[in-house]
Coordinates of C-alpha atoms and ligand atoms in Angstrom, one line a residue:
Chain A
M1 CA 126.7 95.5 70.9
S2 CA 125.3 92.2 72.0
I3 CA 124.2 90.9 75.4
R4 CA 125.6 87.5 74.4
V5 CA 129.0 88.7 75.8
F6 CA 127.5 88.8 79.3
E7 CA 126.1 85.3 79.0
G8 CA 129.5 84.1 80.2
F9 CA 128.6 85.4 83.6
K10 CA 125.8 82.9 83.9
F11 CA 127.0 79.9 85.8
K12 CA 126.0 76.5 84.3
P13 CA 127.2 73.6 86.4
K14 CA 128.3 70.5 84.6
G15 CA 129.0 68.3 87.6
T16 CA 132.5 67.3 86.5
Y17 CA 135.4 67.0 89.0
F18 CA 136.6 70.6 88.7
Y19 CA 133.2 71.9 89.8
K20 CA 133.4 69.8 93.0
L21 CA 136.7 71.1 94.1
D22 CA 137.1 73.2 97.2
P23 CA 137.1 76.8 96.1
R24 CA 140.4 77.4 98.0
V25 CA 142.0 74.6 96.1
K26 CA 140.8 76.1 92.8
M27 CA 142.1 79.4 93.8
S28 CA 145.5 78.0 94.7
F29 CA 145.5 76.2 91.4
L30 CA 144.8 79.4 89.6
I31 CA 147.5 81.3 91.5
V32 CA 150.2 78.7 91.0
Y33 CA 149.6 78.3 87.3
S34 CA 149.4 82.0 86.7
I35 CA 152.8 82.5 88.4
L36 CA 154.3 79.6 86.4
T37 CA 153.0 81.2 83.2
L38 CA 154.6 84.4 84.0
Y39 CA 157.8 82.7 85.2
F40 CA 158.5 80.9 81.9
S41 CA 159.3 82.9 78.8
T42 CA 160.1 80.3 76.2
V43 CA 157.9 78.4 73.9
V44 CA 158.2 74.9 75.1
P45 CA 157.1 75.2 78.8
L46 CA 154.4 77.7 77.8
S47 CA 153.1 75.2 75.3
I48 CA 153.1 72.4 77.9
L49 CA 151.2 74.7 80.3
F50 CA 148.7 75.6 77.6
L51 CA 148.2 71.9 76.6
F52 CA 147.8 71.1 80.3
S53 CA 145.0 73.6 80.6
V54 CA 143.3 72.1 77.5
V55 CA 143.4 68.7 79.1
I56 CA 141.5 70.1 82.1
V57 CA 139.0 71.9 79.8
V58 CA 138.2 68.8 77.8
S59 CA 138.0 66.5 80.8
N60 CA 135.6 68.9 82.4
R61 CA 133.4 69.2 79.3
V62 CA 133.6 73.0 79.2
A63 CA 135.3 73.1 75.7
K64 CA 132.4 75.0 74.1
E65 CA 132.4 77.8 76.7
W66 CA 136.2 77.9 76.8
G67 CA 136.3 78.1 73.1
R68 CA 134.0 81.2 73.1
T69 CA 136.3 83.0 75.5
L70 CA 139.4 82.1 73.4
R71 CA 137.7 83.2 70.2
A72 CA 136.9 86.5 71.9
V73 CA 140.6 87.2 72.6
A74 CA 141.8 85.9 69.3
L75 CA 142.0 89.3 67.7
L76 CA 143.8 90.7 70.8
S77 CA 146.4 87.9 70.7
L78 CA 147.0 88.6 67.0
V79 CA 147.7 92.2 67.9
I80 CA 150.0 91.1 70.6
F81 CA 151.9 88.8 68.2
S82 CA 152.2 91.4 65.4
F83 CA 153.2 94.2 67.7
N84 CA 155.9 92.2 69.4
L85 CA 157.1 90.9 66.1
L86 CA 157.5 94.4 64.6
F87 CA 158.5 96.5 67.6
G88 CA 159.4 93.8 70.2
A89 CA 162.6 93.7 72.2
K90 CA 165.8 93.4 70.3
G91 CA 167.2 89.9 69.7
N92 CA 165.1 87.0 68.6
K93 CA 161.8 88.7 67.6
L94 CA 159.8 85.6 66.4
N95 CA 160.6 83.7 69.5
Y96 CA 159.7 86.6 71.7
A97 CA 156.4 87.4 70.0
S98 CA 155.4 83.7 70.0
S99 CA 156.1 83.2 73.7
M100 CA 154.3 86.5 74.6
T101 CA 151.2 85.4 72.7
L102 CA 151.3 81.9 74.2
R103 CA 151.7 83.4 77.6
F104 CA 148.6 85.6 77.1
L105 CA 146.6 82.7 75.8
T106 CA 147.6 80.4 78.6
L107 CA 146.7 82.9 81.3
T108 CA 143.4 83.5 79.6
S109 CA 142.8 79.7 79.6
F110 CA 143.5 79.3 83.3
F111 CA 141.4 82.2 84.3
S112 CA 138.6 80.9 82.1
I113 CA 138.7 77.5 83.7
F114 CA 138.5 79.1 87.1
F115 CA 135.5 81.3 86.3
L116 CA 133.7 78.6 84.3
T117 CA 133.8 76.2 87.2
T118 CA 133.4 78.4 90.2
T119 CA 130.1 79.9 91.3
P120 CA 130.1 83.5 92.6
E121 CA 129.0 82.0 95.9
E122 CA 132.0 79.7 96.1
L123 CA 134.3 82.5 95.2
S124 CA 132.8 84.7 97.8
E125 CA 132.9 81.9 100.4
A126 CA 136.6 81.3 99.5
L127 CA 137.2 85.0 100.1
L128 CA 135.3 84.7 103.3
L129 CA 137.5 81.8 104.4
I130 CA 140.6 83.8 103.9
G131 CA 139.2 86.5 106.1
I132 CA 137.4 89.1 103.9
P133 CA 134.2 90.4 105.7
Y134 CA 130.9 89.0 104.5
E135 CA 129.6 92.5 103.5
Y136 CA 132.2 92.7 100.8
T137 CA 132.1 89.1 99.5
F138 CA 128.3 89.4 99.4
M139 CA 128.5 92.6 97.4
F140 CA 130.8 91.0 95.0
M141 CA 128.5 88.0 94.6
M142 CA 125.4 90.1 94.0
A143 CA 127.3 92.2 91.4
M144 CA 128.2 89.0 89.5
R145 CA 124.7 87.7 89.8
F146 CA 123.0 90.9 88.4
I147 CA 125.4 91.5 85.5
P148 CA 123.3 89.5 83.0
T149 CA 120.1 91.2 84.4
L150 CA 121.6 94.6 83.9
A151 CA 122.7 93.7 80.4
R152 CA 119.2 92.5 79.5
D153 CA 117.5 95.6 80.9
F154 CA 119.9 97.7 78.8
Q155 CA 119.0 95.7 75.7
T156 CA 115.3 96.2 76.4
I157 CA 115.8 100.0 76.6
I158 CA 117.8 100.0 73.4
D159 CA 115.2 97.9 71.6
A160 CA 112.4 100.2 72.9
Q161 CA 114.2 103.3 71.6
R162 CA 115.1 101.6 68.4
S163 CA 111.4 100.9 67.7
R164 CA 110.8 104.6 68.1
G165 CA 113.3 105.3 65.4
L166 CA 116.7 105.6 67.2
E167 CA 119.4 104.6 64.7
L168 CA 122.3 103.1 66.6
E169 CA 124.1 101.5 63.6
K170 CA 124.7 104.8 61.8
G171 CA 127.9 106.8 62.2
N172 CA 131.3 106.0 63.5
F173 CA 132.2 104.6 66.8
V174 CA 132.2 107.9 68.7
Q175 CA 128.9 109.0 67.2
R176 CA 127.4 105.7 68.1
A177 CA 128.7 105.8 71.7
R178 CA 127.3 109.3 72.0
K179 CA 123.8 108.0 71.1
L180 CA 124.0 105.3 73.8
L181 CA 124.8 107.9 76.5
P182 CA 121.2 109.3 77.0
L183 CA 119.9 105.7 77.3
L184 CA 121.8 105.4 80.5
I185 CA 119.4 107.6 82.4
P186 CA 116.3 105.3 82.0
L187 CA 118.7 102.4 82.8
I188 CA 119.8 104.0 86.1
V189 CA 116.2 104.8 87.0
L190 CA 115.2 101.2 86.2
E191 CA 118.0 99.7 88.2
I192 CA 117.4 101.9 91.2
R193 CA 113.8 100.7 91.3
R194 CA 115.0 97.1 90.9
S195 CA 117.5 97.5 93.7
V196 CA 114.8 98.5 96.1
L197 CA 112.8 95.4 95.1
I198 CA 115.9 93.2 95.6
A199 CA 116.7 94.8 98.9
E200 CA 113.1 94.2 100.0
A201 CA 113.2 90.6 99.0
L202 CA 116.6 90.1 100.8
E203 CA 115.1 91.6 103.9
A204 CA 112.2 89.3 103.8
R205 CA 114.6 86.3 103.6
G206 CA 116.2 87.4 106.9
F207 CA 119.2 89.2 105.5
G208 CA 120.7 91.7 107.8
T209 CA 120.3 89.8 111.1
S210 CA 123.0 90.5 113.7
A211 CA 123.2 86.8 114.2
K212 CA 126.4 85.2 112.9
R213 CA 125.6 83.7 109.5
S214 CA 125.8 79.9 109.1
T215 CA 126.4 78.0 105.9
L216 CA 124.9 74.9 104.4
K217 CA 128.0 74.0 102.6
E218 CA 130.9 72.8 104.6
Y219 CA 134.3 73.3 103.2
R220 CA 136.5 70.4 104.1
L221 CA 139.3 69.2 101.8
S222 CA 138.2 66.0 100.1
K223 CA 140.4 63.3 98.5
V224 CA 140.0 64.8 95.1
D225 CA 141.1 68.1 96.5
L226 CA 144.2 66.6 97.9
Y227 CA 145.0 64.7 94.7
L228 CA 144.7 67.9 92.7
L229 CA 146.8 69.9 95.2
F230 CA 149.4 67.2 95.0
L231 CA 149.3 67.1 91.2
T232 CA 149.6 70.8 91.0
I233 CA 152.6 70.9 93.2
T234 CA 154.5 68.0 91.6
F235 CA 153.7 69.2 88.1
A236 CA 154.9 72.8 88.9
T237 CA 158.1 71.6 90.6
S238 CA 159.0 69.2 87.8
L239 CA 158.5 71.9 85.2
I240 CA 160.8 74.3 87.1
L241 CA 163.4 71.6 87.8
S242 CA 163.5 70.4 84.2
S243 CA 164.1 73.9 82.9
K244 CA 167.1 74.1 85.2
L245 CA 168.6 70.6 84.9
P246 CA 170.3 69.2 81.7
P247 CA 169.5 67.4 79.5
Y248 CA 165.8 68.6 79.8
S249 CA 166.8 72.2 80.2
E250 CA 168.0 72.3 76.6
I251 CA 164.6 71.4 75.2
M252 CA 162.8 73.6 77.7
N253 CA 164.8 76.6 76.8
Y254 CA 164.7 76.0 73.1
R255 CA 164.3 79.2 71.1
L256 CA 162.6 79.5 67.7
P257 CA 165.0 80.4 64.9
E258 CA 165.7 84.0 63.9
L259 CA 163.6 85.3 61.1
V260 CA 165.7 86.1 58.1
P261 CA 165.1 89.7 57.1
Chain B
M1 CA 113.3 79.1 119.1
R2 CA 109.6 79.8 118.5
T3 CA 108.1 83.0 119.9
V4 CA 105.3 82.4 122.4
L5 CA 102.1 83.3 120.6
K6 CA 99.7 85.5 122.4
S7 CA 96.7 85.8 120.2
N8 CA 93.8 83.9 118.6
Y9 CA 94.3 85.9 115.4
A10 CA 97.2 85.3 113.0
I11 CA 96.9 88.8 111.8
E12 CA 95.2 91.8 113.3
V13 CA 95.3 95.1 111.4
I14 CA 93.8 97.9 113.5
N15 CA 93.0 101.4 112.1
L16 CA 95.9 101.2 109.8
S17 CA 96.9 104.1 107.5
F18 CA 100.1 104.6 105.7
K19 CA 101.6 107.3 103.5
Y20 CA 104.9 106.8 101.7
E21 CA 107.6 109.4 102.3
G22 CA 107.4 112.1 99.6
T23 CA 103.8 111.4 98.6
E24 CA 100.7 113.3 99.5
E25 CA 98.1 110.6 99.5
Y26 CA 97.6 107.8 101.8
A27 CA 98.3 104.5 100.2
L28 CA 96.3 102.8 103.0
N29 CA 93.4 104.4 104.6
N30 CA 92.0 103.2 107.9
V31 CA 92.2 99.5 107.2
N32 CA 90.9 97.0 109.7
L33 CA 91.3 93.2 109.3
R34 CA 91.2 90.2 111.5
I35 CA 92.5 87.0 110.1
K36 CA 92.4 83.6 111.9
E37 CA 95.1 81.0 111.6
G38 CA 94.6 78.7 108.6
E39 CA 92.5 81.1 106.5
Y40 CA 93.1 81.4 102.8
V41 CA 92.5 85.1 102.0
V42 CA 92.5 86.4 98.5
I43 CA 92.9 90.2 98.0
T44 CA 92.1 91.9 94.8
G45 CA 91.4 95.4 93.5
P46 CA 92.5 97.8 90.8
S47 CA 96.1 98.9 90.3
G48 CA 97.2 101.4 92.9
S49 CA 94.6 100.3 95.4
G50 CA 97.2 99.5 98.1
K51 CA 97.4 95.7 97.9
S52 CA 101.2 95.6 97.8
T53 CA 101.4 98.3 100.5
L54 CA 99.2 96.2 102.7
C55 CA 101.4 93.1 102.1
R56 CA 104.5 95.1 103.1
T57 CA 102.9 96.1 106.4
L58 CA 102.4 92.4 107.3
N59 CA 106.1 91.5 107.6
G60 CA 107.4 94.8 108.9
L61 CA 108.8 96.1 105.6
I62 CA 106.5 99.0 106.4
P63 CA 107.4 100.9 108.6
H64 CA 111.0 99.6 108.9
F65 CA 112.2 99.4 105.3
Y66 CA 109.9 101.8 103.6
R67 CA 109.9 105.2 105.2
G68 CA 106.7 107.1 105.6
H69 CA 103.9 107.9 108.1
M70 CA 102.1 105.0 109.7
E71 CA 99.1 105.2 112.0
G72 CA 97.4 102.3 113.7
D73 CA 98.8 98.9 114.5
I74 CA 99.5 95.5 113.0
R75 CA 99.9 92.5 115.2
I76 CA 101.1 89.1 114.0
F77 CA 100.0 86.5 116.5
G78 CA 99.7 89.3 119.0
I79 CA 103.2 90.8 118.3
S80 CA 103.3 94.4 117.1
T81 CA 105.3 94.8 113.9
R82 CA 106.5 98.1 115.2
A83 CA 108.7 96.3 117.7
K84 CA 110.1 93.7 115.3
R85 CA 112.3 94.1 112.2
T86 CA 111.5 92.2 109.0
H87 CA 114.2 89.6 109.6
E88 CA 112.9 88.9 113.1
L89 CA 109.5 88.3 111.6
A90 CA 110.8 86.1 108.8
R91 CA 110.0 82.9 110.8
L92 CA 106.4 84.0 111.2
V93 CA 105.7 85.7 107.9
G94 CA 107.1 84.6 104.6
M95 CA 106.7 86.7 101.6
V96 CA 106.8 85.9 97.9
F97 CA 107.0 88.6 95.3
Q98 CA 105.8 89.1 91.7
E99 CA 109.2 89.0 89.9
S100 CA 111.3 86.0 90.4
E101 CA 114.3 87.8 88.9
N102 CA 114.5 90.0 92.0
Q103 CA 114.0 87.4 94.6
L104 CA 116.4 84.6 93.5
F105 CA 120.0 85.4 94.2
L106 CA 122.1 82.3 94.1
S107 CA 123.4 79.9 91.5
S108 CA 121.6 76.7 92.6
V109 CA 118.2 75.8 93.8
E110 CA 119.6 74.1 96.9
R111 CA 121.6 77.2 97.9
E112 CA 118.6 79.4 97.2
I113 CA 116.5 77.4 99.7
A114 CA 119.3 77.4 102.3
F115 CA 119.9 81.2 102.0
G116 CA 117.2 82.4 104.4
L117 CA 118.1 79.9 107.0
E118 CA 121.8 80.7 106.7
N119 CA 121.0 84.4 107.2
L120 CA 119.3 83.6 110.5
G121 CA 122.4 81.7 111.6
L122 CA 120.7 78.4 112.2
P123 CA 122.7 75.3 112.8
R124 CA 124.0 73.5 109.7
D125 CA 122.2 70.2 110.6
Y126 CA 118.9 72.0 110.9
I127 CA 119.4 73.8 107.6
R128 CA 120.2 70.6 105.9
K129 CA 117.0 69.0 107.2
R130 CA 114.9 72.0 106.1
V131 CA 116.4 72.1 102.6
K132 CA 115.8 68.4 102.2
W133 CA 112.2 68.9 103.4
A134 CA 111.6 71.7 101.0
L135 CA 113.2 69.9 98.0
R136 CA 110.9 66.9 98.7
N137 CA 107.7 68.7 99.4
F138 CA 107.9 71.1 96.4
K139 CA 109.2 68.3 94.1
L140 CA 112.4 70.1 93.3
E141 CA 114.8 67.2 94.0
G142 CA 115.6 66.8 90.3
L143 CA 116.4 70.5 90.0
K144 CA 118.6 70.8 93.1
D145 CA 121.8 71.7 91.3
K146 CA 120.2 73.8 88.6
A147 CA 120.7 77.5 88.5
P148 CA 117.3 79.3 89.1
Y149 CA 117.7 81.3 85.8
E150 CA 117.9 78.0 83.9
L151 CA 114.3 77.2 85.0
S152 CA 111.0 78.2 83.6
G153 CA 109.0 81.0 85.1
G154 CA 106.7 78.6 86.9
Q155 CA 109.6 76.6 88.3
Q156 CA 111.2 79.8 89.5
Q157 CA 108.2 80.9 91.5
K158 CA 108.0 77.4 92.9
V159 CA 111.6 77.8 94.1
A160 CA 110.8 81.2 95.5
I161 CA 107.9 79.6 97.5
A162 CA 110.0 76.7 98.6
S163 CA 112.8 79.0 99.8
V164 CA 110.4 81.0 101.9
M165 CA 108.6 77.9 103.2
A166 CA 111.9 76.4 104.3
M167 CA 112.0 79.0 107.0
S168 CA 108.7 77.5 108.3
P169 CA 106.6 80.7 108.5
R170 CA 103.1 80.4 109.9
I171 CA 101.8 83.0 107.4
L172 CA 102.6 83.1 103.7
V173 CA 102.0 86.4 101.9
L174 CA 102.1 86.3 98.1
D175 CA 102.0 89.5 96.0
E176 CA 100.8 88.6 92.5
P177 CA 102.9 85.5 92.3
T178 CA 101.4 84.4 89.0
S179 CA 101.2 87.6 87.0
N180 CA 104.3 86.9 84.9
L181 CA 103.3 83.3 84.2
D182 CA 101.4 81.5 81.5
P183 CA 98.0 80.0 82.4
L184 CA 99.2 76.5 83.0
S185 CA 102.1 77.5 85.3
A186 CA 99.7 79.9 87.1
F187 CA 97.3 77.0 87.7
E188 CA 100.2 74.9 89.1
I189 CA 101.4 77.7 91.4
I190 CA 97.8 78.3 92.7
A191 CA 97.4 74.6 93.4
L192 CA 100.8 74.6 95.2
I193 CA 99.6 77.5 97.4
H194 CA 96.5 75.5 98.2
Q195 CA 98.6 72.6 99.3
V196 CA 100.7 74.8 101.6
N197 CA 97.5 76.1 103.1
K198 CA 95.8 72.7 103.5
A199 CA 98.6 70.2 104.2
M200 CA 100.8 72.5 106.3
G201 CA 98.1 74.6 107.9
V202 CA 99.8 77.9 106.9
T203 CA 97.7 81.0 106.7
V204 CA 97.7 82.3 103.2
I205 CA 97.3 85.9 102.0
L206 CA 97.2 86.0 98.2
V207 CA 97.1 89.1 96.1
E208 CA 95.7 87.9 92.8
H209 CA 94.0 89.1 89.6
R210 CA 93.2 85.7 88.2
L211 CA 90.2 85.0 90.3
E212 CA 89.0 82.1 88.2
L213 CA 92.0 80.2 89.5
A214 CA 92.4 81.6 93.0
L215 CA 88.9 81.7 94.3
K216 CA 88.4 78.0 94.1
Y217 CA 90.3 77.5 97.3
A218 CA 89.8 80.8 99.1
T219 CA 88.0 80.9 102.4
R220 CA 87.7 84.7 102.2
L221 CA 87.8 87.5 99.6
I222 CA 88.8 91.1 100.2
L223 CA 88.3 93.9 97.7
M224 CA 90.4 97.0 97.9
K225 CA 90.0 100.4 96.3
E226 CA 92.0 103.6 96.9
G227 CA 93.7 102.3 100.0
R228 CA 90.5 101.0 101.7
V229 CA 88.9 97.6 102.2
I230 CA 85.5 98.0 100.5
T231 CA 84.2 94.4 100.9
D232 CA 85.5 91.5 102.9
G233 CA 83.8 88.2 103.4
D234 CA 82.8 84.8 101.9
P235 CA 84.1 84.6 98.3
R236 CA 80.7 83.6 96.9
E237 CA 79.0 86.6 98.5
V238 CA 81.7 89.1 97.7
I239 CA 82.1 88.1 94.1
T240 CA 78.4 88.6 93.4
S241 CA 78.2 91.9 95.3
K242 CA 77.5 95.1 93.5
E243 CA 80.9 96.4 94.7
A244 CA 82.6 93.7 92.8
R245 CA 80.7 94.6 89.7
S246 CA 81.5 98.3 90.0
L247 CA 85.2 97.7 90.6
G248 CA 85.5 96.0 87.3
I249 CA 87.6 93.1 88.6
G250 CA 87.8 89.9 86.6
I251 CA 84.7 88.1 87.8
P252 CA 85.2 84.4 86.9
K253 CA 83.2 83.0 83.9
V254 CA 81.5 80.4 86.0
V255 CA 80.0 83.1 88.2
E256 CA 78.7 84.9 85.1
V257 CA 77.1 81.7 83.9
Y258 CA 75.5 81.3 87.3
K259 CA 74.0 84.8 87.1
R260 CA 72.8 84.2 83.5
L261 CA 71.1 80.9 84.5
K262 CA 69.4 82.7 87.4
E263 CA 68.1 85.4 85.0
E264 CA 66.7 82.5 83.0
G265 CA 64.9 81.2 86.0
I266 CA 67.3 78.4 86.8
E267 CA 68.8 78.8 90.3
L268 CA 71.7 76.6 91.2
P269 CA 71.8 75.8 94.9
R270 CA 75.3 77.3 95.3
I271 CA 77.3 80.0 93.6
P272 CA 80.0 78.0 91.7
L273 CA 83.7 79.1 91.9
S274 CA 85.1 76.5 89.6
S275 CA 83.9 74.6 86.5
E276 CA 83.7 71.4 88.6
E277 CA 81.3 73.1 91.0
L278 CA 79.3 74.5 88.1
A279 CA 79.0 71.1 86.5
L280 CA 77.9 69.6 89.8
G281 CA 75.3 72.3 90.3
V282 CA 73.9 71.9 86.8
R283 CA 73.8 68.1 87.2
G284 CA 71.9 68.5 90.4
C285 CA 69.4 70.9 88.7
L286 CA 68.9 68.5 85.8
A287 CA 68.1 65.7 88.1
T288 CA 65.4 67.8 89.8
Y289 CA 64.0 69.1 86.5
G290 CA 64.1 65.6 85.0
S291 CA 62.0 64.1 87.8
S292 CA 59.5 66.9 87.6
Y293 CA 59.1 66.4 83.9
R294 CA 58.4 62.8 84.4
G295 CA 56.2 63.4 87.4
Ligands
ATP301 N1 107.7 102.8 97.1 C1 106.7 103.7 97.0 N2 107.0 105.0 97.2 C2 106.0 105.9 97.0 N3 104.7 105.6 96.7 C3 104.4 104.3 96.5 C4 105.4 103.3 96.6 N4 104.8 102.1 96.3 C5 103.5 102.4 96.0 N5 103.3 103.7 96.1 C6 102.0 104.3 95.9 O1 101.0 103.8 96.8 C7 99.8 103.6 96.2 C8 99.4 102.1 96.4 O2 100.3 101.3 95.6 P1 100.4 99.7 95.7 O3 101.7 99.4 95.0 O4 100.2 99.3 97.1 O5 99.1 99.3 94.8 P2 98.7 97.9 94.3 O6 97.3 97.7 94.7 O7 99.7 96.9 94.7 O8 98.8 98.1 92.7 P3 99.2 97.0 91.6 O9 98.0 96.2 91.3 O10 99.6 97.9 90.4 O11 100.4 96.2 92.1 C9 99.9 104.0 94.8 O12 99.4 105.3 94.7 C10 101.4 104.0 94.5 O13 101.8 105.1 93.7
MG302 MG1 101.2 95.6 93.7

């Protein structure tokens, strides 16, 4: 187990246009494209959507981080592909397996873009703007913020026990998991202590006043926001229309050839 | 909205004792202190002597956040902390802690600085002005959009100080702000605290083990042991007192040199607290001796 997995939760701003978007716009973008990805079930439109996400990734210079996420799900998508190819719905199995895998990758891609370019604060502020109470959005933000800390603390405890001779690499998966279990107790003690120190520091920064909270950032839709919103809507509509109207519909609904058994 | 201030003293601690809930011993034992506005007070003492506990009483964390039994009274500019919660005192007393990990919450330096002001519900224009002020004064403009965890330990503590100072407190309490830092960063943070005290006129209460760095600027040194204040006064007198020796605190090297010179029959006019002061004293001595040799 490596804490590198949790590094993804650390937000590293790049300053490209997607970072500057209004969090509400980003959220609508995510929702529209997720729905589109689930709506199409053929290879061509799904590939178009996937390529579209790649364009956004590259133009926002997050290719490295995005690549890490996709590599992490590579094995899973292989499983999805083989499973559907072997046991998938009756009919064209190759076509079905390919589009299912593409759909999964495309969804991953869009979610990854969203989380790579949105700070926990923005997300919580977007949730606040759509009416979710501050207590909840703040809790969510703090949880995101302290995931890497928690992971690092756990790694410290594991290392400490390892230096005293605990062997975590030995045995099968279940045996190894069982060895990790007792390490949770010092972790919980450590985190309870930490949470008191965090609460104390929050209190000292004026957290918990009855006064209505104000915000430094003002969310007003900028020109870039409007462009992206417009682009999102036109692109989505034209994809749907072209899948309905000939002659494009023929290409859009193209199915891969049957595998010869 | 400034509170009307009713006292000559920034801090008055009167017969203060405190025992944490679930413990038998008093963490603070009949402490009395009077601190004037603009003072630079360094507090030191062995582990468990109650330094952090004393800090917590200054901004109302004790008795409001930490439960326990408190006797006596603390007044901040004449206002009793019993009547005010920590967040109400936040604009009078700012507090910086040892671990930056636990006091930086947001994903950019700018947001971090704004956080306290946002919590108080202050108007956006005012927040913007204060954030700008803090970024400029603490030389953080270049790091504005960086995430705090991308920064070095020293920079993180700088952000923590800037975030607290943005709320324009009159008193800044720092509980071992340099103990996780390398010597150079520690030096920079101590210099920054001096700047806050000198240029902004803020009263500073600094808990610190590295006396060779902190004492240079201090106007007052307090030694604590087992929940009591055992010595309190001019840093030069306190640091050479027998209490200081018996406590085993890190007496600065320059003070040791001073003592050694005195044993050798060379008395410098003033107890030095920094190498500059030592050099100056020695030069003065040399001049005197030089003229007497020639004479
Ligand atoms: N949250 C707490 N709950 C119970 N007891 C506490 C708590 N914090 C401190 N104490 C106890 O109060 C006493 C004084 O501790 P305090 O942390 O104030 O000392 P300190 O001088 O800051 O020490 P250090 O130099 O190690 O930071 C100690 O005996 C300690 O065990
Ligand atoms: Mg302490």
